[in-house]
PDB file of C-alpha atoms in Angstrom:
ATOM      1  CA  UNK A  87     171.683  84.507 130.573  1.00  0.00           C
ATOM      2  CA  UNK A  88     171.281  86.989 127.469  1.00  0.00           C
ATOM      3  CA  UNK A  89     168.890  85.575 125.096  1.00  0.00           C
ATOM      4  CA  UNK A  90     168.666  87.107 121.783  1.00  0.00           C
ATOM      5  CA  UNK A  91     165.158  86.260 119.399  1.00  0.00           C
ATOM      6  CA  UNK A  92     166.193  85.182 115.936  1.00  0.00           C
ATOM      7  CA  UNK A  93     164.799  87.306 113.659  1.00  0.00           C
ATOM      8  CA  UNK A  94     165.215  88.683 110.126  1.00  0.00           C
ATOM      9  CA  UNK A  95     168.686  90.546 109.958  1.00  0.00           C
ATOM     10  CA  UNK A  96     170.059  91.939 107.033  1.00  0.00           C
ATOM     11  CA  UNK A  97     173.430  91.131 107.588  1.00  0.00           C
ATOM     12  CA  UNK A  98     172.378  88.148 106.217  1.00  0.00           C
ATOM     13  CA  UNK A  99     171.918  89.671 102.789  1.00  0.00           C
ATOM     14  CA  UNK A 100     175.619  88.918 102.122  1.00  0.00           C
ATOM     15  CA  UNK A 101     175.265  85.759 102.473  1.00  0.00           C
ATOM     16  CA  UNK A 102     173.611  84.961  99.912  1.00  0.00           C
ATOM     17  CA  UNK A 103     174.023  87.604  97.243  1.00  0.00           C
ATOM     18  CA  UNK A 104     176.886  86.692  94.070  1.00  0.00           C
ATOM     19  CA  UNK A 105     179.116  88.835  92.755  1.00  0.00           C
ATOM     20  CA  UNK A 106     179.507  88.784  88.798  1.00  0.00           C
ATOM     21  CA  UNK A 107     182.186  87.750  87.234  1.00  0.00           C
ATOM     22  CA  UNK A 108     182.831  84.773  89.684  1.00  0.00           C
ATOM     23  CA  UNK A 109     182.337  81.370  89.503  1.00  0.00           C
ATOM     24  CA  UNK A 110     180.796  78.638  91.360  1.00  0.00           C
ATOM     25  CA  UNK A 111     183.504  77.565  93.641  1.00  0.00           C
ATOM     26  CA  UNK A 112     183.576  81.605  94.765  1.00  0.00           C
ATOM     27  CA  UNK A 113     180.069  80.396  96.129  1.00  0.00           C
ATOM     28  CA  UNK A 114     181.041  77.522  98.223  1.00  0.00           C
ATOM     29  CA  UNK A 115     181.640  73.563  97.727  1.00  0.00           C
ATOM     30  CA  UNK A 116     179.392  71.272  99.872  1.00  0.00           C
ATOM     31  CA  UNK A 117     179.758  67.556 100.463  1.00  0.00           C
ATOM     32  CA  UNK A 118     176.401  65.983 101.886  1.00  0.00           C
ATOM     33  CA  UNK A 119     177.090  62.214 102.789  1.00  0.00           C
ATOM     34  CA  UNK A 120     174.245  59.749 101.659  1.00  0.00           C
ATOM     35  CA  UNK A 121     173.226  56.088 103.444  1.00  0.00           C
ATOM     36  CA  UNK A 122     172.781  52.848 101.305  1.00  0.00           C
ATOM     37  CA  UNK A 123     169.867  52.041  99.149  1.00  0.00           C
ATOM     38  CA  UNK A 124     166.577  53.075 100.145  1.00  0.00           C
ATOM     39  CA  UNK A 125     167.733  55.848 102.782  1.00  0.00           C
ATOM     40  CA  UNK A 126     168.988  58.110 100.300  1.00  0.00           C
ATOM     41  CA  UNK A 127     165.975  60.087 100.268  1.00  0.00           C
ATOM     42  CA  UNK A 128     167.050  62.516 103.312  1.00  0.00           C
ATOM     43  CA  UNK A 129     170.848  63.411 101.699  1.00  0.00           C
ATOM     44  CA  UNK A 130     168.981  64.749  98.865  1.00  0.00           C
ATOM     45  CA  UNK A 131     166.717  66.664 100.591  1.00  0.00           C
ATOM     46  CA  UNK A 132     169.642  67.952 102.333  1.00  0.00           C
ATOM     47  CA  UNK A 133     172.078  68.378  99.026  1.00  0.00           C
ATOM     48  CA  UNK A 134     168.813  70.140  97.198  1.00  0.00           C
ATOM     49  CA  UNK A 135     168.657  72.939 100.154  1.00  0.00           C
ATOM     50  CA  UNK A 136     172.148  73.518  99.838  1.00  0.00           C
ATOM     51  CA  UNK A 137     172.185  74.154  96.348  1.00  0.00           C
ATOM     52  CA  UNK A 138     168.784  76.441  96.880  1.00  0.00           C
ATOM     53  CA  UNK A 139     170.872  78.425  99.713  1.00  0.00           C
ATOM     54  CA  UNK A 140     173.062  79.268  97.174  1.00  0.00           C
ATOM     55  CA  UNK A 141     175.818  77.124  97.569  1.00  0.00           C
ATOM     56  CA  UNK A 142     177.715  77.110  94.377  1.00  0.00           C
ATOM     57  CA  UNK A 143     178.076  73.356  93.554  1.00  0.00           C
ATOM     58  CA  UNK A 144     177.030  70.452  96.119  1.00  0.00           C
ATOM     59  CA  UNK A 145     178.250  66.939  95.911  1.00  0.00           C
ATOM     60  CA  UNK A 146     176.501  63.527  97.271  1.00  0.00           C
ATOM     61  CA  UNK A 147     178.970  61.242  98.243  1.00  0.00           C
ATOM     62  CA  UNK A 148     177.219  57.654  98.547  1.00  0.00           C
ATOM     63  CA  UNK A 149     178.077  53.552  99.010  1.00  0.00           C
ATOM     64  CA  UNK A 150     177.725  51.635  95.559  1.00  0.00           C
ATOM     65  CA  UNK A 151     174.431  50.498  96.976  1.00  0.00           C
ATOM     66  CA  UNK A 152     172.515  53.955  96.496  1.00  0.00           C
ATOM     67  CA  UNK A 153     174.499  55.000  93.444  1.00  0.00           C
ATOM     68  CA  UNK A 154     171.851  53.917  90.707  1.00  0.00           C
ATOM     69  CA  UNK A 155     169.036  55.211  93.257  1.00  0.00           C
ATOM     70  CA  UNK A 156     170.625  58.607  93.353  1.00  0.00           C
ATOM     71  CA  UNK A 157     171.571  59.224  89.844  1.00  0.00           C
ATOM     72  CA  UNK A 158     168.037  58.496  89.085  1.00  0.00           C
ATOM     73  CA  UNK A 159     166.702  61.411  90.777  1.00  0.00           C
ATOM     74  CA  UNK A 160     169.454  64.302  90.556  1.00  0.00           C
ATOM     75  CA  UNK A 161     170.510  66.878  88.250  1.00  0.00           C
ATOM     76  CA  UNK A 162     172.108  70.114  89.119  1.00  0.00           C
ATOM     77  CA  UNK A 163     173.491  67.810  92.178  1.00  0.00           C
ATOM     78  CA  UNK A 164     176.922  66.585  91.556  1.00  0.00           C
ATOM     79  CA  UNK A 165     177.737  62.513  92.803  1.00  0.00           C
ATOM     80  CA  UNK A 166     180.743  60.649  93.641  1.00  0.00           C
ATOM     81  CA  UNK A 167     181.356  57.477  95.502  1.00  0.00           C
ATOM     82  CA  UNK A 168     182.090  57.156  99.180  1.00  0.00           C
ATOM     83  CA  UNK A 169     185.257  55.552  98.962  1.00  0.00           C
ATOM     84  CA  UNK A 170     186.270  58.878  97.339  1.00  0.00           C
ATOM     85  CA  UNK A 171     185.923  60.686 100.745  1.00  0.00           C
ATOM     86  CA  UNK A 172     189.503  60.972 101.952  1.00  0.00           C
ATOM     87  CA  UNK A 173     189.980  62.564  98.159  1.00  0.00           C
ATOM     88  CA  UNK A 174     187.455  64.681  98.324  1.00  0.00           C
ATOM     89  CA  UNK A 175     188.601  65.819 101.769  1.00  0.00           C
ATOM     90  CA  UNK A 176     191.444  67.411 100.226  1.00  0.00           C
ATOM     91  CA  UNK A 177     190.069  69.317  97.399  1.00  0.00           C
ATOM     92  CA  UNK A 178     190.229  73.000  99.474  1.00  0.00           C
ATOM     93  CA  UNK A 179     187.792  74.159  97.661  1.00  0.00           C
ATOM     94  CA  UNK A 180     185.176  72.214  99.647  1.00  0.00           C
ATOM     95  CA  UNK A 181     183.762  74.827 102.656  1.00  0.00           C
ATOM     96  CA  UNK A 182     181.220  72.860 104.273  1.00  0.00           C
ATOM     97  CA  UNK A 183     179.976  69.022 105.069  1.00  0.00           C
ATOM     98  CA  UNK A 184     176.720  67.409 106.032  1.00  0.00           C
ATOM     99  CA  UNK A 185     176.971  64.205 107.790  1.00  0.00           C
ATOM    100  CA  UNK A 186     174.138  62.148 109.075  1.00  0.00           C
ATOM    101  CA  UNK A 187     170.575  62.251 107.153  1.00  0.00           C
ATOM    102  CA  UNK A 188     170.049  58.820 106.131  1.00  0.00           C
ATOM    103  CA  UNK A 189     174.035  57.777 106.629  1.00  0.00           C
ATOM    104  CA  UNK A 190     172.450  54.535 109.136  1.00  0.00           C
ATOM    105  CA  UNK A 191     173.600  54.310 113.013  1.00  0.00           C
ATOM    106  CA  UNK A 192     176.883  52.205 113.525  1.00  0.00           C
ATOM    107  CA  UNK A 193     180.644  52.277 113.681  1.00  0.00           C
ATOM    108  CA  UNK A 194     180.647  53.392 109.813  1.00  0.00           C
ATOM    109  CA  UNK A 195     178.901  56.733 110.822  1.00  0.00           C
ATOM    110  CA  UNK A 196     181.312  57.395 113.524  1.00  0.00           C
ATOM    111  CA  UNK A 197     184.622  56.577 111.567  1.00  0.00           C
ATOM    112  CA  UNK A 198     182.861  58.827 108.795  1.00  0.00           C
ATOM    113  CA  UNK A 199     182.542  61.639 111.506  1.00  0.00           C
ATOM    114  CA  UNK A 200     185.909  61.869 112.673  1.00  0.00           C
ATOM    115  CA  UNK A 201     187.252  61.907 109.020  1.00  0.00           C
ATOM    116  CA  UNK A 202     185.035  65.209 108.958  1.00  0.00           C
ATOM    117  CA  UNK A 203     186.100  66.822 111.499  1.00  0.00           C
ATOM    118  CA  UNK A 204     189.328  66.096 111.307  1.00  0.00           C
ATOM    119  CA  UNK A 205     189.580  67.837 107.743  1.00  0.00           C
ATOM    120  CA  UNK A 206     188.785  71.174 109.284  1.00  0.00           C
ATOM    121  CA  UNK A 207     185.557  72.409 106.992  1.00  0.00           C
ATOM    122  CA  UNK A 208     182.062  73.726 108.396  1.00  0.00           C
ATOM    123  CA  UNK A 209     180.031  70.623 109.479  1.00  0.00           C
ATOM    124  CA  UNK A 210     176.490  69.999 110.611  1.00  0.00           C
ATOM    125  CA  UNK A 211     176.433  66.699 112.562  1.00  0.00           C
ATOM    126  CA  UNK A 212     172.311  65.651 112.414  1.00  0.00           C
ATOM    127  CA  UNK A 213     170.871  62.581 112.723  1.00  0.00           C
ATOM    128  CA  UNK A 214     172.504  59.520 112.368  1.00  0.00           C
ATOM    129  CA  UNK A 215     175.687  60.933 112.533  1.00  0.00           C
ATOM    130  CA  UNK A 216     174.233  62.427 116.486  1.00  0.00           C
ATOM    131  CA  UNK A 217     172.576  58.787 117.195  1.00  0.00           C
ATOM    132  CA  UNK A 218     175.834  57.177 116.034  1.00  0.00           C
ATOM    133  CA  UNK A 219     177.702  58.359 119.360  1.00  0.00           C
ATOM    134  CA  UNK A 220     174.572  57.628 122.056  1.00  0.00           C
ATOM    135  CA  UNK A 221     176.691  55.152 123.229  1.00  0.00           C
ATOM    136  CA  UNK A 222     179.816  56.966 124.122  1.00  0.00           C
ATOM    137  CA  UNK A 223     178.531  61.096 123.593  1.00  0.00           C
ATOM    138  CA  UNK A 224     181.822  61.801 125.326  1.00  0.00           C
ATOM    139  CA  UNK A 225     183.308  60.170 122.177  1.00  0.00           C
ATOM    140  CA  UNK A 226     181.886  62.724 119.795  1.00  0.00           C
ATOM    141  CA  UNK A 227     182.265  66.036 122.200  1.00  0.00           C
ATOM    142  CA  UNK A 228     186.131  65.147 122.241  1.00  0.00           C
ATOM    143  CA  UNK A 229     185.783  65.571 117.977  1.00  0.00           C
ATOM    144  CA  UNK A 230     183.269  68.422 118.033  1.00  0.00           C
ATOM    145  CA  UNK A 231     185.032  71.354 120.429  1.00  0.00           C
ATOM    146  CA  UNK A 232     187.190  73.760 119.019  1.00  0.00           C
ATOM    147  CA  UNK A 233     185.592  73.084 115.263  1.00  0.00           C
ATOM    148  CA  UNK A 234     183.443  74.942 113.157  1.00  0.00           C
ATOM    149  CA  UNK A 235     180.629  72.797 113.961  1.00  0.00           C
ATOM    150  CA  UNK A 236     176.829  72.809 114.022  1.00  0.00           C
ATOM    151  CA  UNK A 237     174.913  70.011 115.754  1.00  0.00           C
ATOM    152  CA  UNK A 238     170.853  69.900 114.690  1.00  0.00           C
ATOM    153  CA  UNK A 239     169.376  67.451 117.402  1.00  0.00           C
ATOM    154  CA  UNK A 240     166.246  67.103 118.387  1.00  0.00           C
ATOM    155  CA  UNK A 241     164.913  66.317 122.079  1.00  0.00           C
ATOM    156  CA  UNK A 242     165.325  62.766 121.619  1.00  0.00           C
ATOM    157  CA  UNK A 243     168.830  63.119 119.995  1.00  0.00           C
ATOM    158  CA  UNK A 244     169.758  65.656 122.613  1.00  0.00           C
ATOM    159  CA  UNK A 245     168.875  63.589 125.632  1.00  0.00           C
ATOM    160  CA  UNK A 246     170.797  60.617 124.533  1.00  0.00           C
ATOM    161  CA  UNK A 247     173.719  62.781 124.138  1.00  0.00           C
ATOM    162  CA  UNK A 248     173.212  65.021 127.201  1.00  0.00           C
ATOM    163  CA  UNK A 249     171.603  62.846 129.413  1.00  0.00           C
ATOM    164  CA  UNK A 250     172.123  64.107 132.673  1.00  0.00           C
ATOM    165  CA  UNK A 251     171.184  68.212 131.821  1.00  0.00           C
ATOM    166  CA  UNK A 252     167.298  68.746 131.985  1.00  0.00           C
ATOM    167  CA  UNK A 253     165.301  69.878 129.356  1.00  0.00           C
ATOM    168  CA  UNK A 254     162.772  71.527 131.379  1.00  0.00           C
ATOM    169  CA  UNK A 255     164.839  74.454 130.424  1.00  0.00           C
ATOM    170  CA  UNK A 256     166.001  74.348 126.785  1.00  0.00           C
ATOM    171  CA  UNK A 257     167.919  77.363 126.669  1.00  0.00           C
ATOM    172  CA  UNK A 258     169.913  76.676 129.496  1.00  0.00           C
ATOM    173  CA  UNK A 259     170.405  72.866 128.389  1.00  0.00           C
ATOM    174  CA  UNK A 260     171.547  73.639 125.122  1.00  0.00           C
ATOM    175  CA  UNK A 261     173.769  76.236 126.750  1.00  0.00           C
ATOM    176  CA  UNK A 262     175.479  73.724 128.792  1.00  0.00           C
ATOM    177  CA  UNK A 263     175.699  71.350 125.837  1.00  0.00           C
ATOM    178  CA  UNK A 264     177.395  73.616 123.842  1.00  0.00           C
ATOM    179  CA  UNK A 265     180.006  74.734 126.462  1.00  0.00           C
ATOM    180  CA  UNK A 266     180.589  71.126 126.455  1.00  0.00           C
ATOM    181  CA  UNK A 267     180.486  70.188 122.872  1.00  0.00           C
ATOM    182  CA  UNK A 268     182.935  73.418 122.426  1.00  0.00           C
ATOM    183  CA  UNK A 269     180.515  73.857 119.003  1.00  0.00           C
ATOM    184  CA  UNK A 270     177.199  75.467 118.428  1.00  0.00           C
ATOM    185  CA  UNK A 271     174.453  73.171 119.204  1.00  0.00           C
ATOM    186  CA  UNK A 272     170.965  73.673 117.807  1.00  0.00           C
ATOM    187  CA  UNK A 273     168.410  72.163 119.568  1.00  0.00           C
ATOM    188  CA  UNK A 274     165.121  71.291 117.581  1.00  0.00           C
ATOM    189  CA  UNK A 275     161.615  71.978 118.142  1.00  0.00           C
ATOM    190  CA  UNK A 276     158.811  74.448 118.307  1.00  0.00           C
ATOM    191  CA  UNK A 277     161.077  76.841 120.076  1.00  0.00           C
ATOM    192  CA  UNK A 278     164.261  76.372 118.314  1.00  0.00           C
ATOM    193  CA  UNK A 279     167.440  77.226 120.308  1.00  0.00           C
ATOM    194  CA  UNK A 280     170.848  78.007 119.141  1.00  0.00           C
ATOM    195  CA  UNK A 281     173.794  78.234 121.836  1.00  0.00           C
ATOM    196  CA  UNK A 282     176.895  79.119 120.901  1.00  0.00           C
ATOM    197  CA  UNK A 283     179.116  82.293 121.360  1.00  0.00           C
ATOM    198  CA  UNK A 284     175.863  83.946 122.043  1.00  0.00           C
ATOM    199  CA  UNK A 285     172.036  82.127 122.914  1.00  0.00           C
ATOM    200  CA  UNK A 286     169.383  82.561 120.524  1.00  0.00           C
ATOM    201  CA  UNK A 287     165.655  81.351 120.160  1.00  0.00           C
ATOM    202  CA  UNK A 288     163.346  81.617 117.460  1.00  0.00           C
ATOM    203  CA  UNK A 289     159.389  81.834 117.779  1.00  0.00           C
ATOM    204  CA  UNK A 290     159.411  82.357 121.807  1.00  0.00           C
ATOM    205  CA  UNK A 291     155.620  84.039 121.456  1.00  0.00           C
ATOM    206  CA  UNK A 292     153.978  82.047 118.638  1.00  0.00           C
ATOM    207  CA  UNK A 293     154.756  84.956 116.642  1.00  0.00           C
ATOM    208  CA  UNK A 294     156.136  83.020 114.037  1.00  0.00           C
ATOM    209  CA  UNK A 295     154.719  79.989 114.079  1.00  0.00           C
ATOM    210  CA  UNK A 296     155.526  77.285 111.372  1.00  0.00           C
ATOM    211  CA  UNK A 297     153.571  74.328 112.698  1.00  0.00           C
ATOM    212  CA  UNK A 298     153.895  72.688 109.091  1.00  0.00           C
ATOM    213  CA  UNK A 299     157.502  72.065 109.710  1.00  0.00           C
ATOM    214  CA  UNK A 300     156.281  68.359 111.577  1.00  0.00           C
ATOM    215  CA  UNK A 301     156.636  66.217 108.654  1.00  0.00           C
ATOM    216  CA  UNK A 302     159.276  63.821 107.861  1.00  0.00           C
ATOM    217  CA  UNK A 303     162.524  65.169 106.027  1.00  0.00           C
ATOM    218  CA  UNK A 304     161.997  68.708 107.183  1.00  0.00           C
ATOM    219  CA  UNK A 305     164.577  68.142 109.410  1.00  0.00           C
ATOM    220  CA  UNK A 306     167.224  67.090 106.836  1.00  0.00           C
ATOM    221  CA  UNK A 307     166.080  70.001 104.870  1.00  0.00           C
ATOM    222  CA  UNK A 308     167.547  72.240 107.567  1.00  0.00           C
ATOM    223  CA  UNK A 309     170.362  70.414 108.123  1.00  0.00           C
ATOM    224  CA  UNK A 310     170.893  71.268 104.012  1.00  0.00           C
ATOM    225  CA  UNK A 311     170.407  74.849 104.636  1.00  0.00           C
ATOM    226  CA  UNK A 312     172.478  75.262 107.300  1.00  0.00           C
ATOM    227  CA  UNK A 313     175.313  73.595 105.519  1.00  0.00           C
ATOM    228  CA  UNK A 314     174.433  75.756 102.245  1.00  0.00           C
ATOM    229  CA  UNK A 315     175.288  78.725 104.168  1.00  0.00           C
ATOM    230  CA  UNK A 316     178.334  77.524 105.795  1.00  0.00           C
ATOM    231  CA  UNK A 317     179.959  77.195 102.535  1.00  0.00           C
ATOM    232  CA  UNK A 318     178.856  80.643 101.877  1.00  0.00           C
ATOM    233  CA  UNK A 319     181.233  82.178 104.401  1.00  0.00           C
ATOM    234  CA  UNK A 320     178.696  82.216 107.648  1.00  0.00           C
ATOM    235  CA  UNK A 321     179.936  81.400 110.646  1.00  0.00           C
ATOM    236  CA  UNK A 322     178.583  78.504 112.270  1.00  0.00           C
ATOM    237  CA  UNK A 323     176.519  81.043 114.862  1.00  0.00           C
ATOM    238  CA  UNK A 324     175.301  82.674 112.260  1.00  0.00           C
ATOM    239  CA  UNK A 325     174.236  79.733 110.033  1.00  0.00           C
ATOM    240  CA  UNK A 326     172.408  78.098 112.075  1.00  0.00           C
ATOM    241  CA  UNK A 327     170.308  81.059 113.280  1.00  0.00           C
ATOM    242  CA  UNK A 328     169.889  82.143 109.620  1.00  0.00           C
ATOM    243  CA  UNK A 329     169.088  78.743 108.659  1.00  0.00           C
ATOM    244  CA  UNK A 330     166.165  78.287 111.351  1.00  0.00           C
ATOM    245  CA  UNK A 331     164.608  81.393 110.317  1.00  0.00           C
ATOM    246  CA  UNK A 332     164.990  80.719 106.530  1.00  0.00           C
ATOM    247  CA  UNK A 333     163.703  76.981 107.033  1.00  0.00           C
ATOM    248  CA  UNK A 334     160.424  78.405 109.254  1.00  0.00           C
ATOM    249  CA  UNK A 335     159.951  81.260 106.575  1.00  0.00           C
ATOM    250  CA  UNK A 336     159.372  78.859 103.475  1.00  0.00           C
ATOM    251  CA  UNK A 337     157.113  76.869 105.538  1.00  0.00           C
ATOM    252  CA  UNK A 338     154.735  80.111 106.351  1.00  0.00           C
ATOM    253  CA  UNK A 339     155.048  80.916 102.804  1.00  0.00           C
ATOM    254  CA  UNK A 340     153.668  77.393 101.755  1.00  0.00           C
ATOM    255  CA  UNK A 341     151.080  76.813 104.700  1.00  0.00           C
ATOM    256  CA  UNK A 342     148.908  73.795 105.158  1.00  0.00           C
ATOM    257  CA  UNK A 343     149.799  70.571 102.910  1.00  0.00           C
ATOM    258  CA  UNK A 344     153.237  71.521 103.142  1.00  0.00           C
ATOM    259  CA  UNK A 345     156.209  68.200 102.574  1.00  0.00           C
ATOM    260  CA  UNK A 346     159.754  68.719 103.310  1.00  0.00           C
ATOM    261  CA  UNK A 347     160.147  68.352  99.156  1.00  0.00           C
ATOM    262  CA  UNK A 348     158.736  71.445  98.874  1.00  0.00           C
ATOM    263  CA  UNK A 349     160.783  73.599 101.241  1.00  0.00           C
ATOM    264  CA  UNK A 350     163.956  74.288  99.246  1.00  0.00           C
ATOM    265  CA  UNK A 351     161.655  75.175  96.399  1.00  0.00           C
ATOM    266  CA  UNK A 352     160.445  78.353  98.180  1.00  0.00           C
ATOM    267  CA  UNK A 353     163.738  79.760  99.845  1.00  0.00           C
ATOM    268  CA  UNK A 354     163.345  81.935  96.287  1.00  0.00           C
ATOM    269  CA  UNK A 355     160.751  83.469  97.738  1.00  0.00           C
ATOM    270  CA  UNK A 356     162.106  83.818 101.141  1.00  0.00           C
ATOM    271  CA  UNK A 357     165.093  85.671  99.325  1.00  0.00           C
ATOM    272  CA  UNK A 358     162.832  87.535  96.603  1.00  0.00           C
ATOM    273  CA  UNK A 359     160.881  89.037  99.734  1.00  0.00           C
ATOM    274  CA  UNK A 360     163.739  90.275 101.742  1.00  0.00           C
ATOM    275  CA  UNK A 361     166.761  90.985  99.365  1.00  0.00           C
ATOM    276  CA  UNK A 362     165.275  92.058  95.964  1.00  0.00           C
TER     277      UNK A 362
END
């Protein structure tokens, strides 16, 4: 099995540079779904890391219950109601969708999933959105294969969808989970793995070790990132390798003391050292 190290690559560059004389929706519409009152907090992280990829306008689409919450603590972030999704859905301009930080676990999620997929975009499927199909994985791999699709799940996540392929071995579990999910599948942790048309890990060695990254909401904040560069034209191979080493590279940056809030504020500096 050919595993390639996720490193810096400059290929990357054009990602995230903007051409003048364009306009935001040359940059990429993003959608990032939000859960009811009270769990709102990981959609933003997620909608805020878009936006700091470089994502030219990003949308939260919430229940009526989270609406006030959510207004109360956005700005450049754009918000519409959930029962707007099937219009929104249709706007092309819209590249890429998050689904599942803070959504809740349940029937809702799932139905909210399909929808998704079924509209054709880039999509990274994390958290609830993953936990909504433990039940019945076979349920979501039938959505997921053939789609421009990133999955973020950790262990836990992984093993309730994959239950029967060992983890002992992450590369070659994700491998197999990603033949069968017919998507790339990014599997969470100190060794990060991303299988898709190729099989990538980043910080084999230690060599780049972001041990700050275990806080709450870090997680969401990748899931954002990952999304953020979807819309900017990446493949969904390429985002999520990009987006693990961008996500570990603002954490080294900050060090010690370091909260998921603060992550999408220092992707400037991950882009100031590399591209300028």
């Amino acid at each position: 099995m050919s595993l390639t190290p996720i490193t810096y690559d400059l290929s990357w560059a054009a990602l995230l540079s903007k051409d003048t004389g364009q306009h935001k929706f040359n940059h990429g519409s993003v959608l990032v779904l939000s859960g009811p009152m009270g769990r709102s907090g990981a959609a933003r992280l997620a909608a805020r890391a878009a936006l700091r990829t470089g994502a030219g306008l990003v949308t939260l689409v919430a229940p009526p219950s989270s609406m006030a919450e959510i207004a109360a603590q956005i700005t450049a972030v754009m918000l519409r109601p959930l029962v707007e999704l099937s219009e929104l859905l249709s706007d092309s301009r819209v590249a890429s969708i998050c689904v599942g930080p803070g959504f809740g676990v349940g029937a809702d999620c799932r139905d909210v999933v399909a929808q998704v997929l079924a509209a054709g975009r880039g999509v990274v499927l994390d958290a609830d959105a993953l936990s909504s199909f433990a039940d019945a994985p076979e349920d979501l791999l039938a959505l997921t294969r053939g789609t421009k699709t990133v999955l973020t799940p950790h262990e836990g996540e992984f093993a309730r969808l994959f239950p029967d392929l060992d983890l002992s071995d992450r590369v070659a579990a994700c491998a197999k989970a990603a033949d069968r999910a017919g998507c790339v599948v990014l599997l969470k942790g100190p060794a990060t793995v991303v299988c898709g048309d190729r099989h990538a890990i980043h910080n084999p060695d230690g060599g780049r070790d972001a041990p700050w990254l275990a806080t709450a909401g870090s997680g969401d904040v990748l899931a954002g990132i990952i999304t953020g560069l979807l819309a900017r034209g990446a493949d969904a191979q390429l985002a999520g390798e990009a987006g693990v080493w961008l996500h570990a590279e603002a954490a080294r940056i900050f060090g010690p003391g370091l909260i998921a809030e603060d992550l999408p504020e220092l992707l400037h500096k991950v882009f100031a050292s590399r591209y300028i």
